[in-house]
Coordinates of C-alpha atoms in Angstrom, one line a residue:
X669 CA 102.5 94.9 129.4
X670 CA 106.0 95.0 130.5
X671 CA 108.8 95.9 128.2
X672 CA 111.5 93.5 127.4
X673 CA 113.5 96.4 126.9
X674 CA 113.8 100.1 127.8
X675 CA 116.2 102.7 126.1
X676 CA 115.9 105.6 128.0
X677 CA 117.9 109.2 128.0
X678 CA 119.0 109.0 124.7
X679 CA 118.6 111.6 121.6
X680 CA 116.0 109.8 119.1
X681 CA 116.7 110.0 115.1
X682 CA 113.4 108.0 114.0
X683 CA 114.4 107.5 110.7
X684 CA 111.3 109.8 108.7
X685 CA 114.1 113.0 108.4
X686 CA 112.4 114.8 111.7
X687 CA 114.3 116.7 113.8
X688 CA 116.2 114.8 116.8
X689 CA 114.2 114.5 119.8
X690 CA 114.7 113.5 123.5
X691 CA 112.8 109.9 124.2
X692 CA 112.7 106.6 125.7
X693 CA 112.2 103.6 123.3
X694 CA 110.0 100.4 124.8
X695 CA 110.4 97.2 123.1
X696 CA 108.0 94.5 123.3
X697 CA 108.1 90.9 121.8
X698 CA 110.3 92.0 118.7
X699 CA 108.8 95.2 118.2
X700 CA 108.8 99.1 118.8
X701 CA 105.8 99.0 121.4
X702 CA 106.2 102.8 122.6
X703 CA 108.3 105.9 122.3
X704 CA 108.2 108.7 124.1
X705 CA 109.5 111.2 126.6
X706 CA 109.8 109.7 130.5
X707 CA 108.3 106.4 129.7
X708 CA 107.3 104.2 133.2
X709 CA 110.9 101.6 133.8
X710 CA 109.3 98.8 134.2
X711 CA 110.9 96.8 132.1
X712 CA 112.8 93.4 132.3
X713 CA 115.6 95.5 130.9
X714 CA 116.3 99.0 131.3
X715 CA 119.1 100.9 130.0
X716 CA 120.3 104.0 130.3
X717 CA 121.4 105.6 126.8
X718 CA 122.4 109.2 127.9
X719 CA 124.8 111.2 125.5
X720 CA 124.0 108.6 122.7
X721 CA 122.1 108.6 119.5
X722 CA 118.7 106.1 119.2
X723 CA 118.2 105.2 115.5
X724 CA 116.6 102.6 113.2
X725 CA 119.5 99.8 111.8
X726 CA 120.4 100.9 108.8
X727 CA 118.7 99.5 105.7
X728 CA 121.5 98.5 102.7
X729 CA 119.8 98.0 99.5
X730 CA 123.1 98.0 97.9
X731 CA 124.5 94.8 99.1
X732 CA 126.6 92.1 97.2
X733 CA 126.1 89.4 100.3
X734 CA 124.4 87.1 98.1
X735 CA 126.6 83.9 99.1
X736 CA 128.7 85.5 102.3
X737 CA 125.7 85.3 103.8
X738 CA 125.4 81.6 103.7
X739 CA 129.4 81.6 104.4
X740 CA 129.1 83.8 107.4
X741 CA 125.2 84.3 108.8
X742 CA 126.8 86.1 111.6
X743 CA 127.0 88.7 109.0
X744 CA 130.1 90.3 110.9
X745 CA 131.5 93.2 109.3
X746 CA 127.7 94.5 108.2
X747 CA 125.7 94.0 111.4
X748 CA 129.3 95.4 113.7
X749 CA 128.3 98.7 111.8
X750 CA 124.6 99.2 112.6
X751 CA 123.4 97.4 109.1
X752 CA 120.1 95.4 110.4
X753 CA 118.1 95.0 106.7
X754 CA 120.6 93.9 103.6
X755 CA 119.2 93.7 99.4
X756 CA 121.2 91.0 98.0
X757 CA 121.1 90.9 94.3
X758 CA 122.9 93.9 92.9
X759 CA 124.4 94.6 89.8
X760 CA 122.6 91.9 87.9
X761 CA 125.0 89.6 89.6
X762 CA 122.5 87.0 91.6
X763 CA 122.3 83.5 92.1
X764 CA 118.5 82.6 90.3
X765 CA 117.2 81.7 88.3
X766 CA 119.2 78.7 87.1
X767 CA 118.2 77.6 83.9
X768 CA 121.6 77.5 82.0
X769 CA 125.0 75.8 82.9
X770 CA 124.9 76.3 87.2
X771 CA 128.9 76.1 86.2
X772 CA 128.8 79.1 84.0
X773 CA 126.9 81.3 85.6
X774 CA 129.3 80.9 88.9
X775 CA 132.6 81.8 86.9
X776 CA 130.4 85.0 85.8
X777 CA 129.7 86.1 89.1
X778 CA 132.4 84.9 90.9
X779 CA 133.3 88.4 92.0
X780 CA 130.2 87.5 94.7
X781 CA 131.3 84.1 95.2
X782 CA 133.6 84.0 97.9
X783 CA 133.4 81.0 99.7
X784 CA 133.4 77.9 96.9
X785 CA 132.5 75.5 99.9
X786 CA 129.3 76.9 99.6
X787 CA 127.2 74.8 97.4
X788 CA 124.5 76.2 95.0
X789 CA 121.3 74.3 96.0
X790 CA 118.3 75.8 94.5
X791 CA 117.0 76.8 91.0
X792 CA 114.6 79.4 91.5
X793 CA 113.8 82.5 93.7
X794 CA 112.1 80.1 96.2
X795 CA 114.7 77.9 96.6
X796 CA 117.1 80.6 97.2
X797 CA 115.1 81.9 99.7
X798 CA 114.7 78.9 101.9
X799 CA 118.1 78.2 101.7
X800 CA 119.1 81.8 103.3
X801 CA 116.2 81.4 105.5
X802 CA 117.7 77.8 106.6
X803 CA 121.0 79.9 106.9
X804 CA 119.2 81.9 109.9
X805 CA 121.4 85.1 109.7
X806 CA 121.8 87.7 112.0
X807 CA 120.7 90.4 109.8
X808 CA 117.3 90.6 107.5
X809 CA 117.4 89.8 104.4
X810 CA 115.2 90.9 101.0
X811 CA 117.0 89.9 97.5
X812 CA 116.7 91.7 93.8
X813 CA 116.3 88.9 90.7
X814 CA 119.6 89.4 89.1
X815 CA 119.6 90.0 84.8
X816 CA 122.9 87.8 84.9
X817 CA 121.7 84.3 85.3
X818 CA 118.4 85.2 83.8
X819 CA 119.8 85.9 80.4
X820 CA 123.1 83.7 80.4
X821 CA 120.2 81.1 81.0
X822 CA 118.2 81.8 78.3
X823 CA 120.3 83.5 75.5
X824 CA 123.9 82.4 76.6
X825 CA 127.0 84.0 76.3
X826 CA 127.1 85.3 73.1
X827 CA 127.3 88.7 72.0
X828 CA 123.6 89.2 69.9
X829 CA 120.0 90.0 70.8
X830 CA 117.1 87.9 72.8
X831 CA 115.0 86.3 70.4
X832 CA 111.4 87.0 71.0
X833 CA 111.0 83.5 72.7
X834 CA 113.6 84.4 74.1
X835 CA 112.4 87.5 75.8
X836 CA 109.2 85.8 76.9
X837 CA 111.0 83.2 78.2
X838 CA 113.0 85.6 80.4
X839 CA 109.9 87.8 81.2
X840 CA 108.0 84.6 82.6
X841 CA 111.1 83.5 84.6
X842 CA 111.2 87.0 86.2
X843 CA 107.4 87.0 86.8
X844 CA 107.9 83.9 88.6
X845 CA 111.0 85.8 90.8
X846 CA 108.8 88.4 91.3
X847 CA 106.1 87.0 92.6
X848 CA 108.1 84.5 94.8
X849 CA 108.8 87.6 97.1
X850 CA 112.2 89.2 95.3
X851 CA 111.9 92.7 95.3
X852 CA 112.4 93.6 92.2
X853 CA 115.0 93.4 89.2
X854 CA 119.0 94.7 89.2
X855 CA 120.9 94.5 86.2
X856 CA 124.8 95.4 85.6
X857 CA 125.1 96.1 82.1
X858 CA 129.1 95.9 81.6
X859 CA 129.2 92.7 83.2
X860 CA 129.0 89.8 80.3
X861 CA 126.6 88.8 78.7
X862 CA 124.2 91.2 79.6
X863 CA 126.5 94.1 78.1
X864 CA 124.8 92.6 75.2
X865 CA 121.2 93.3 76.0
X866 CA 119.3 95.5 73.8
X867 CA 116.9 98.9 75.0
X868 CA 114.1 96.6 74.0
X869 CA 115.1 93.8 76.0
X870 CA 115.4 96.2 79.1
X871 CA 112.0 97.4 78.1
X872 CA 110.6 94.7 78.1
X873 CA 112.0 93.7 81.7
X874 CA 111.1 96.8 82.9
X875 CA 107.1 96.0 82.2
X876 CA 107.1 93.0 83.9
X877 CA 108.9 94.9 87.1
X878 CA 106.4 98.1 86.9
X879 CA 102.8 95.6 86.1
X880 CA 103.9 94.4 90.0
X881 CA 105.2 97.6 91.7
X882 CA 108.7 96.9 92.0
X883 CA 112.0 98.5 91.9
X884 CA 114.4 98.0 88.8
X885 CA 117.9 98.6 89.8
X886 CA 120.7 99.7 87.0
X887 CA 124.5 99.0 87.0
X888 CA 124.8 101.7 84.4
X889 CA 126.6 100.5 81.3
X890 CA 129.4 103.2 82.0
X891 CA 130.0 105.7 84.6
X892 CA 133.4 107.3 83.1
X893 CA 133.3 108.9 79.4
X894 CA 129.8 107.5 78.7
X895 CA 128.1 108.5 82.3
X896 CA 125.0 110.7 80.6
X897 CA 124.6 108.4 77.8
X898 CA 124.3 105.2 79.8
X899 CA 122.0 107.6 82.1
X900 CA 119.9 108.8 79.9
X901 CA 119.0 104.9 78.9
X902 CA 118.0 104.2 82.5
X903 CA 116.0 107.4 82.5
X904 CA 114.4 106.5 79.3
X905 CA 113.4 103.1 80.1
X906 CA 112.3 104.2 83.4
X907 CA 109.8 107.3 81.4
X908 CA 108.8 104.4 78.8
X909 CA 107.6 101.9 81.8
X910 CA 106.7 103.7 84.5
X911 CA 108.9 101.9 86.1
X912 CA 110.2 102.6 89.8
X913 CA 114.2 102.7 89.3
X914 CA 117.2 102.9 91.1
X915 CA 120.9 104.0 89.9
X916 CA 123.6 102.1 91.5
X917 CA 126.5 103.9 93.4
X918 CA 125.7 107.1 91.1
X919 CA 129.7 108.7 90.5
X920 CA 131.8 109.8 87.7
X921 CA 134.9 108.1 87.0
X922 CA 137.8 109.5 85.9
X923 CA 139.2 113.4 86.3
X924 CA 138.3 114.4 83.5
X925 CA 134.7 113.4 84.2
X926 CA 134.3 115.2 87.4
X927 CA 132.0 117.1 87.6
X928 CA 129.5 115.2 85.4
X929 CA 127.1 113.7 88.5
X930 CA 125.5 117.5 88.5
X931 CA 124.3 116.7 84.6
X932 CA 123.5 113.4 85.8
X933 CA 121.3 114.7 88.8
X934 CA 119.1 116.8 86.3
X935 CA 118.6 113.9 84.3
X936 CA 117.3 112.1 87.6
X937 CA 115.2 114.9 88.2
X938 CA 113.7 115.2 84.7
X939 CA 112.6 111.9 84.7
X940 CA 109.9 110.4 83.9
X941 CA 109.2 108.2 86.3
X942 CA 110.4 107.9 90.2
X943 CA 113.9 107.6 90.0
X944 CA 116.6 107.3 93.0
X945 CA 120.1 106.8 93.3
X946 CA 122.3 105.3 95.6
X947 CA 126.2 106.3 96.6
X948 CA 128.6 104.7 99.3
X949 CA 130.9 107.4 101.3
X950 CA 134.5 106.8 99.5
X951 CA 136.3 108.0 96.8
X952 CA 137.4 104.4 95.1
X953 CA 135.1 101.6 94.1
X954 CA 135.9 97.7 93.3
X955 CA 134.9 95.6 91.3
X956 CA 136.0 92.2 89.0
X957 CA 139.2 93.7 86.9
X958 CA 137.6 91.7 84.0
X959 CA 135.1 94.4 83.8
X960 CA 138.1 96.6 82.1
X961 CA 137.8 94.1 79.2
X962 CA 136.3 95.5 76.1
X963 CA 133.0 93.6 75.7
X964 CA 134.2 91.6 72.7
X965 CA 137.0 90.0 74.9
X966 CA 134.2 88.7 76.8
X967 CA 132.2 86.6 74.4
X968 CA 131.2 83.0 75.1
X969 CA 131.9 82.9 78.9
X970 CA 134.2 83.2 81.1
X971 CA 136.4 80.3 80.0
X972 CA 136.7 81.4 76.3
X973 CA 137.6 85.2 77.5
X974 CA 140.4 82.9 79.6
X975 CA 141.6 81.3 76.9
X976 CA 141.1 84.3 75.0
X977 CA 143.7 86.2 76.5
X978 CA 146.2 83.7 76.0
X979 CA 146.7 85.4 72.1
X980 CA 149.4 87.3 71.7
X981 CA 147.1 89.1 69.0
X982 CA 143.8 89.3 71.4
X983 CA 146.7 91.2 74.2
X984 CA 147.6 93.6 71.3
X985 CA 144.1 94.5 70.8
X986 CA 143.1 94.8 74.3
X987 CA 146.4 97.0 75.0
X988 CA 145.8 99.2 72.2
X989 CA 141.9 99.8 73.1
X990 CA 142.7 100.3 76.9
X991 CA 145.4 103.5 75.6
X992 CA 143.7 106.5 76.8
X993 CA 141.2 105.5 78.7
X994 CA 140.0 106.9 82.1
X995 CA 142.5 105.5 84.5
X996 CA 146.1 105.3 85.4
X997 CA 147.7 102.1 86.1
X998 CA 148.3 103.0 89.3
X999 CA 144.5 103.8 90.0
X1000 CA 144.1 100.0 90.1
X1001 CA 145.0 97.9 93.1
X1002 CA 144.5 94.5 93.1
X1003 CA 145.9 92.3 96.4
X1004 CA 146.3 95.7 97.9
X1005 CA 148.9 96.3 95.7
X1006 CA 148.9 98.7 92.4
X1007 CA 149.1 97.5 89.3
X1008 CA 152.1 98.5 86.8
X1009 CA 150.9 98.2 83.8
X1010 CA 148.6 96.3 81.2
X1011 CA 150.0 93.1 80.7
X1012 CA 150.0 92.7 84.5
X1013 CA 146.0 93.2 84.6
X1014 CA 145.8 90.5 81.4
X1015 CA 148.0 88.2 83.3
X1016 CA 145.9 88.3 86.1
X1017 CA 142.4 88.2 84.5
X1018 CA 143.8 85.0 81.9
X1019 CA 145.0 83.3 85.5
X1020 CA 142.1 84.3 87.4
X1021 CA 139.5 84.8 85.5
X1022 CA 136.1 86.9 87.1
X1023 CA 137.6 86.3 90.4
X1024 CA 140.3 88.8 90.4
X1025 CA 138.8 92.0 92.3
X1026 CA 140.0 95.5 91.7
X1027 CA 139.7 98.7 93.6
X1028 CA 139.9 101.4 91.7
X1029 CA 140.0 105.5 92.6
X1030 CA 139.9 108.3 90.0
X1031 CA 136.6 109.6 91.7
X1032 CA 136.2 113.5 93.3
X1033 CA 135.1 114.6 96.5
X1034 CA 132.8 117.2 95.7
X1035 CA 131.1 114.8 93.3
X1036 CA 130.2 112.4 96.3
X1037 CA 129.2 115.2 98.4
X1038 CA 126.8 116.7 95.5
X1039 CA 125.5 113.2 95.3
X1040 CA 125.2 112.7 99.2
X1041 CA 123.0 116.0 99.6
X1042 CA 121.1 115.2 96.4
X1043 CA 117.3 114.4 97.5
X1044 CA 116.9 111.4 95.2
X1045 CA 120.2 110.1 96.9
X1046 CA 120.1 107.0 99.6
X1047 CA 123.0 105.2 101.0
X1048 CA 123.9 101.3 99.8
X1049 CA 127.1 99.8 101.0
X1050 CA 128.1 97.9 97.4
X1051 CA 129.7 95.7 100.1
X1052 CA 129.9 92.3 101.5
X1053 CA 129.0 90.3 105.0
X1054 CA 132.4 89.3 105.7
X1055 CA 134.1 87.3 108.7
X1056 CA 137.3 88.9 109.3
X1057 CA 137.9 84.8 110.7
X1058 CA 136.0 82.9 107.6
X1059 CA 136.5 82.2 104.8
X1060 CA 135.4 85.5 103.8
X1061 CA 137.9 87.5 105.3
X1062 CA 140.9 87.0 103.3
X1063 CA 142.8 89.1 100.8
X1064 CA 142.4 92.9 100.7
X1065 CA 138.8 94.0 100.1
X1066 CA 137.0 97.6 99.7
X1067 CA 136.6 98.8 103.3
X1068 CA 132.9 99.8 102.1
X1069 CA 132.0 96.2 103.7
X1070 CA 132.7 97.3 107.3
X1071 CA 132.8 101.5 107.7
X1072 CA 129.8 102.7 105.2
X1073 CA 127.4 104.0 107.4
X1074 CA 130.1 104.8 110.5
X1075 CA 131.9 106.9 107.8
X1076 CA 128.7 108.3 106.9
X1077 CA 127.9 109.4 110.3
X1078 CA 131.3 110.2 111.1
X1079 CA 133.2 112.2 108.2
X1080 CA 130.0 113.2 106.0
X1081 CA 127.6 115.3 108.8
X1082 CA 128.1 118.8 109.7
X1083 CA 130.2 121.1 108.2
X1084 CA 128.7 121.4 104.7
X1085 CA 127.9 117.5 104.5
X1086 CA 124.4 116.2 105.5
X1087 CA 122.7 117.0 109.1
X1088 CA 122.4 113.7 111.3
X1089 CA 118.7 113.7 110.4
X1090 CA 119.5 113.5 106.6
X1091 CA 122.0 110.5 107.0
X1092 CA 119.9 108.7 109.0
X1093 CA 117.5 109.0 107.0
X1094 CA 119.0 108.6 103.5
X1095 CA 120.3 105.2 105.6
X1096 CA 117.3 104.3 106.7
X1097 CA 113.9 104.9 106.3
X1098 CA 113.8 106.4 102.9
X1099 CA 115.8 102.9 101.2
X1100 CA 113.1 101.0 103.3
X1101 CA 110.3 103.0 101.7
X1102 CA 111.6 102.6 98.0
X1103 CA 112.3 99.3 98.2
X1104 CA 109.4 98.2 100.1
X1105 CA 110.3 96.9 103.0
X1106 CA 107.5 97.9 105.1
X1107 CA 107.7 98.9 108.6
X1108 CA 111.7 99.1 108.6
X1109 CA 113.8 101.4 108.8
X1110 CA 112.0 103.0 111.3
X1111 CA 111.7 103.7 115.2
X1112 CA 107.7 104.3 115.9
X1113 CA 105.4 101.6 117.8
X1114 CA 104.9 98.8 115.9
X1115 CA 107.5 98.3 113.8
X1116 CA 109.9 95.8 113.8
X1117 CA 112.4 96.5 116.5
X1118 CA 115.6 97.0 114.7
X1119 CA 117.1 99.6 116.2
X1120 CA 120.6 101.3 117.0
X1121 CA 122.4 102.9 120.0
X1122 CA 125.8 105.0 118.8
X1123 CA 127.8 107.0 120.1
X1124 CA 127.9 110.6 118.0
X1125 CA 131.4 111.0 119.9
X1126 CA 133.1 108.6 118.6
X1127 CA 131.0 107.0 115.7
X1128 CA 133.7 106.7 113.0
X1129 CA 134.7 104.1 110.4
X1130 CA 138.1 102.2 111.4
X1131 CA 139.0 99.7 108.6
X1132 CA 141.3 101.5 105.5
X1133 CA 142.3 100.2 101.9
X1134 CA 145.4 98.9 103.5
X1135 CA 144.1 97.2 106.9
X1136 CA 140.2 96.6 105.7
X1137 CA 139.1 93.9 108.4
X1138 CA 138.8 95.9 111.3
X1139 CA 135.2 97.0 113.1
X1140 CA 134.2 100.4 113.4
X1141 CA 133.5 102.3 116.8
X1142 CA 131.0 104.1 118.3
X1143 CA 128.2 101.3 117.7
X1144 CA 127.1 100.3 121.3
X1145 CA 124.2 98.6 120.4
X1146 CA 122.3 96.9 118.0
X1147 CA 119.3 95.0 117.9
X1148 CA 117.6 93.0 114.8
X1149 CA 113.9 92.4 115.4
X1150 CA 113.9 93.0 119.0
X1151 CA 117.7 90.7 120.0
X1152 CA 121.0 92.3 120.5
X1153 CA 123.3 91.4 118.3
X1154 CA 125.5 93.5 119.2
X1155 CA 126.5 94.8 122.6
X1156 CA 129.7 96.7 123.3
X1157 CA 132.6 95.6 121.3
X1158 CA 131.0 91.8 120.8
X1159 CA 129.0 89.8 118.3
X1160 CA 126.1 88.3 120.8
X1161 CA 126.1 85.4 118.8
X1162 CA 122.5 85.8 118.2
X1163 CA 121.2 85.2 114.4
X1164 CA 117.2 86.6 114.5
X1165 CA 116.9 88.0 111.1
X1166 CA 114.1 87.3 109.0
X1167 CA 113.6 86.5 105.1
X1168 CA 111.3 89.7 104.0
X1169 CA 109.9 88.8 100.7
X1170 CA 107.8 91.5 98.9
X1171 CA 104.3 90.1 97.4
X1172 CA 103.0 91.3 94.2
X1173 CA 101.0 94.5 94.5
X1174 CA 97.9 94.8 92.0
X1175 CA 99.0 94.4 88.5
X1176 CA 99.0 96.3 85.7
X1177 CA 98.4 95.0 82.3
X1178 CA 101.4 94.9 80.5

């Protein structure tokens, strides 16, 4: 049968962790249909890829492109760097189920919400699903059930524990998320209100995501002062469960908690249960500035913490809790900008609300390298599918949304960081395996062609925390089940990615 397409001449990194090969790569009808040395040219297409690197696209599980996805299915500053799969749903901050006030639980996760002309159409896992499927983006798509929206449905905004209807009620909801195809359960437990969930109520989640075989992802509740403790509860649920877990962008925060992801590690290692991590290759993070709040600020929502902060007395609290914590004011940039001081964050949050994002540094070097090399360790963006000419490229954002895996490639192999093999694989295959995503991740006949051609010459990450929208180079070539997407310098225009939903595996009682 002839090929569609013929790679030939290049250096192939298949995405398993084996050593770098010389081979031609046939694809056939969307998928990998042979790979090997010298294979016959007898395709429609046949390119020559000498002096470049043949991979699988990279898989991000750690992806906050929830809505920009519907915003920009072009999926731009993700699919310009080699990202081909994308897990939406992070950080307990997803968009289903909708069982409470569709209202509230935007303003709680606005931080994800960055087109409001996008409208929120669906209830339920399935609904959310058809609508990204309707979308018909250029990269694939699998999505986590998010703890936000299931418990501000349920329980609300206050600060107190699930009932036990409660927590049936929830457990059912995420059965039914689960078995519609989401591929398992995040949570983000310093976002309101689930910074009020109690170890049983993560328990009890937990069962419903281990009886089907799914992953449970943690925001931790802290990853400055309180990074083993909040650890340790992950772990513990995980041991408890049986649960398969993953640790979200695994650092510590702060310099006088550097050093801590080594404790951490063994804590991953001692576990009880299969536990990973994931990490992104910078030394700042972002996120909503509310999350600085003390919990208590945010009780009842996002309009009572609004309001809230409107108190000369509330300010006085906040400002004396915040003395001495992990950060210096000018740690915090917001609009690009630092910040001064804290009545300048409180103005912003009272004005703004969840929508304010920060990025914030305070994180070491050797810390992310001792992460990077760490076995259990994969690679997740924590970024976004922007359009540098949407809606979703305004402001000043993390440059994680367009550089991860260039920078990865670029400034983190060789010289004491990870071999090729490792980062491609901590990139690719290994997040495919974890999360379930069968058949990507990989280059061997018969899977899904989503494959990359870079150049190891000039593979590098170009976008900064000053000038953020800009594309990296070295990515030639990139297709997404079998189309290019990408070719030279140019977006083909092309949107062939596919839904992938994850059915249940056999159950276990609970």
């Amino acid at each position: 049968m002839t090929a569609d397409l013929l790679l030939t001449g290049g250096r192939l990194v298949d995405g398993t962790g084996a050593p770098a090969r010389d081979a031609d790569v046939a694809i056939t009808g969307g998928l990998v249909s042979a790979v090997g040395p010298r294979l016959p040219r007898d395709a429609r297409r046949v390119l020559d890829v000498r002096d470049r690197i043949v991979c699988p696209g990279f898989v991000d599980v750690h992806s906050h492109s929830d809505l920009a996805l519907l915003s920009n299915p072009e999926a731009h500053s993700k699919v310009r760097q080699g990202v081909t799969t994308e897990v939406v749903g992070n950080c307990g901050l997803g968009v289903f189920p909708l069982t409470g006030d569709p209202a509230a639980i935007r303003a709680a996760t606005a931080f994800i919400d960055l087109d409001p002309a996008i409208p929120w159409t669906w209830h339920d896992a399935d609904g959310y699903l058809k609508s990204l499927a309707e979308a018909r983006p250029s990269v694939n798509v699998a999505t986590l059930a998010a703890h936000l929206p299931l418990r501000a449905g349920v329980v609300g905004f206050g600060d107190r524990p699930a009932t036990r209807a409660e927590l049936d009620t929830m457990c059912g909801l995420l059965g039914d998320a689960l078995d519609a195809g989401a591929a398992g359960l995040s949570t983000g437990l310093v976002y309101a209100p689930l910074c009020y969930a109690t170890e049983d109520e993560l328990v009890a989640l937990a069962r419903v995501v281990a009886a089907r075989g799914k992953v449970f992802a943690w925001h931790l509740r802290d990853y400055t002062d309180g990074l083993l403790e909040s650890l340790a509860q992950a772990v513990r649920v995980a041991g408890l469960t049986g649960c398969r877990t993953q640790i979200s962008h695994l650092a510590a925060v702060g310099r006088r908690n550097w050093g801590a992801v080594r404790a951490a590690l063994d804590l991953v290692e001692r576990a009880g249960a299969p536990v990973h991590v994931d990490a992104y290759p910078y030394l700042a993070g972002s996120a909503n500035l509310s999350q600085l709040l003390p919990s208590w600020a945010h009780e009842g929502g996002e309009s009572a913490m609004r309001a809230r902060l409107a108190e000369p007395e509330v300010r006085a609290r906040v400002r004396a809790e915040w003395r001495g914590r992990w950060w210096e004011w000018p740690d915090i940039v917001v609009d690009g900008e630092p910040l001064c001081d804290a009545d300048q964050a409180l103005d912003l949050v009272a004005a703004r609300g969840n929508a304010v994002a920060m990025v914030a540094f305070g994180r070491s070097e050797d810390d992310l390298l001792t992460v990077l090399r760490h076995p259990a360790a994969v690679i997740g963006s924590d970024g976004f599918a922007l359009d540098p000419a949407g809606p979703t490229g305004s402001g000043t954002p993390h440059p994680r949304s367009y550089g991860c895996y260039p920078r990865l490639l670029g400034r983190y192999t060789g010289q004491g960081g990870l071999t090729l093999e490792e980062a491609v694989h901590k990139s690719t295959g290994l997040p495919a395996s974890i999360f379930g995503l069968t058949g990507r991740g990989l280059v061997e006949p018969g899977t899904p062609a989503d494959v990359l051609v870079l150049d190891p010459a000039t593979i590098n990450d170009l976008s900064t925390f000053t000038d953020p929208h800009r594309h990296p180079a070295g990515v030639d070539l990139v297709l997404v089940n079998g189309t290019v997407v990408v070719d030279g310098a140019a977006h083909t225009g092309e949107r062939p990615g596919a839904v992938l939903t994850a059915r249940p595996a056999t159950r276990r009682a609970l």
